[in-house]
């Protein structure tokens, strides 16, 4: 993430990278479990720079995408 934070940052990547990032940010907030990122989905993590920790706000949101 940039050194000068803005209100929101966006990361677009393949699922494996996103799963690694979510597991790292959420490492102390949940029981270990497998996270699967759906194709074309939106996941939202609130990140606290002072602690280096994240909170999962949304996982695999697909909105109006056809199944």
Tab-separated table of C-alpha atoms in Angstrom:
chain	number	residue	atom	x	y	z
A	1	UNK	CA	0.000	0.000	0.000
A	2	UNK	CA	1.196	3.547	-0.637
A	3	UNK	CA	3.074	5.462	2.064
A	4	UNK	CA	0.484	8.242	1.905
A	5	UNK	CA	-2.859	6.584	2.648
A	6	UNK	CA	-6.064	7.715	1.035
A	7	UNK	CA	-9.555	6.962	2.245
A	8	UNK	CA	-9.707	3.742	0.223
A	9	UNK	CA	-7.280	1.616	-1.759
A	10	UNK	CA	-8.215	-1.019	-4.332
A	11	UNK	CA	-6.292	-4.176	-5.111
A	12	UNK	CA	-7.139	-6.236	-8.183
A	13	UNK	CA	-5.450	-9.623	-8.403
A	14	UNK	CA	-5.895	-13.332	-8.965
A	15	UNK	CA	-7.581	-15.331	-6.203
A	16	UNK	CA	-4.439	-16.876	-4.714
A	17	UNK	CA	-2.865	-13.486	-4.023
A	18	UNK	CA	-6.102	-12.169	-2.501
A	19	UNK	CA	-6.450	-15.234	-0.255
A	20	UNK	CA	-2.858	-14.782	0.956
A	21	UNK	CA	-3.499	-11.087	1.667
A	22	UNK	CA	-6.767	-11.759	3.536
A	23	UNK	CA	-5.181	-14.537	5.612
A	24	UNK	CA	-2.302	-12.216	6.540
A	25	UNK	CA	-4.512	-9.273	7.489
A	26	UNK	CA	-6.985	-11.432	9.433
A	27	UNK	CA	-4.408	-13.678	11.118
A	28	UNK	CA	-5.520	-13.049	14.723
A	29	UNK	CA	-9.232	-12.329	14.240
A	30	UNK	CA	-10.670	-15.711	13.329
A	31	UNK	CA	-10.265	-19.449	13.577
A	32	UNK	CA	-8.154	-20.929	10.775
A	33	UNK	CA	-10.324	-21.857	7.818
A	34	UNK	CA	-10.069	-22.018	4.077
A	35	UNK	CA	-10.949	-18.815	2.229
A	36	UNK	CA	-12.054	-19.246	-1.370
A	37	UNK	CA	-12.327	-16.160	-3.579
A	38	UNK	CA	-15.038	-16.449	-6.243
A	39	UNK	CA	-14.399	-15.237	-9.794
A	40	UNK	CA	-15.263	-11.556	-10.342
A	41	UNK	CA	-16.221	-11.118	-6.679
A	42	UNK	CA	-15.640	-8.205	-4.348
A	43	UNK	CA	-14.138	-8.654	-0.890
A	44	UNK	CA	-13.640	-5.735	1.499
A	45	UNK	CA	-11.098	-5.530	4.322
A	46	UNK	CA	-10.799	-2.595	6.705
A	47	UNK	CA	-7.078	-2.131	7.463
A	48	UNK	CA	-5.617	-0.412	10.521
A	49	UNK	CA	-2.112	0.855	9.655
A	50	UNK	CA	-1.200	1.374	13.318
A	51	UNK	CA	-1.700	-2.316	14.192
A	52	UNK	CA	-1.187	-3.900	10.768
A	53	UNK	CA	-4.428	-5.810	11.249
A	54	UNK	CA	-7.552	-6.075	9.147
A	55	UNK	CA	-11.247	-6.762	9.629
A	56	UNK	CA	-13.240	-8.609	6.977
A	57	UNK	CA	-16.262	-6.502	5.954
A	58	UNK	CA	-17.395	-8.450	2.870
A	59	UNK	CA	-16.343	-11.712	1.208
A	60	UNK	CA	-17.196	-12.859	-2.310
A	61	UNK	CA	-19.864	-10.246	-3.020
A	62	UNK	CA	-21.065	-10.716	-6.593
A	63	UNK	CA	-24.013	-8.320	-6.627
A	64	UNK	CA	-26.050	-8.818	-9.745
A	65	UNK	CA	-23.617	-11.087	-11.590
A	66	UNK	CA	-25.376	-14.072	-13.125
A	67	UNK	CA	-24.657	-17.388	-11.447
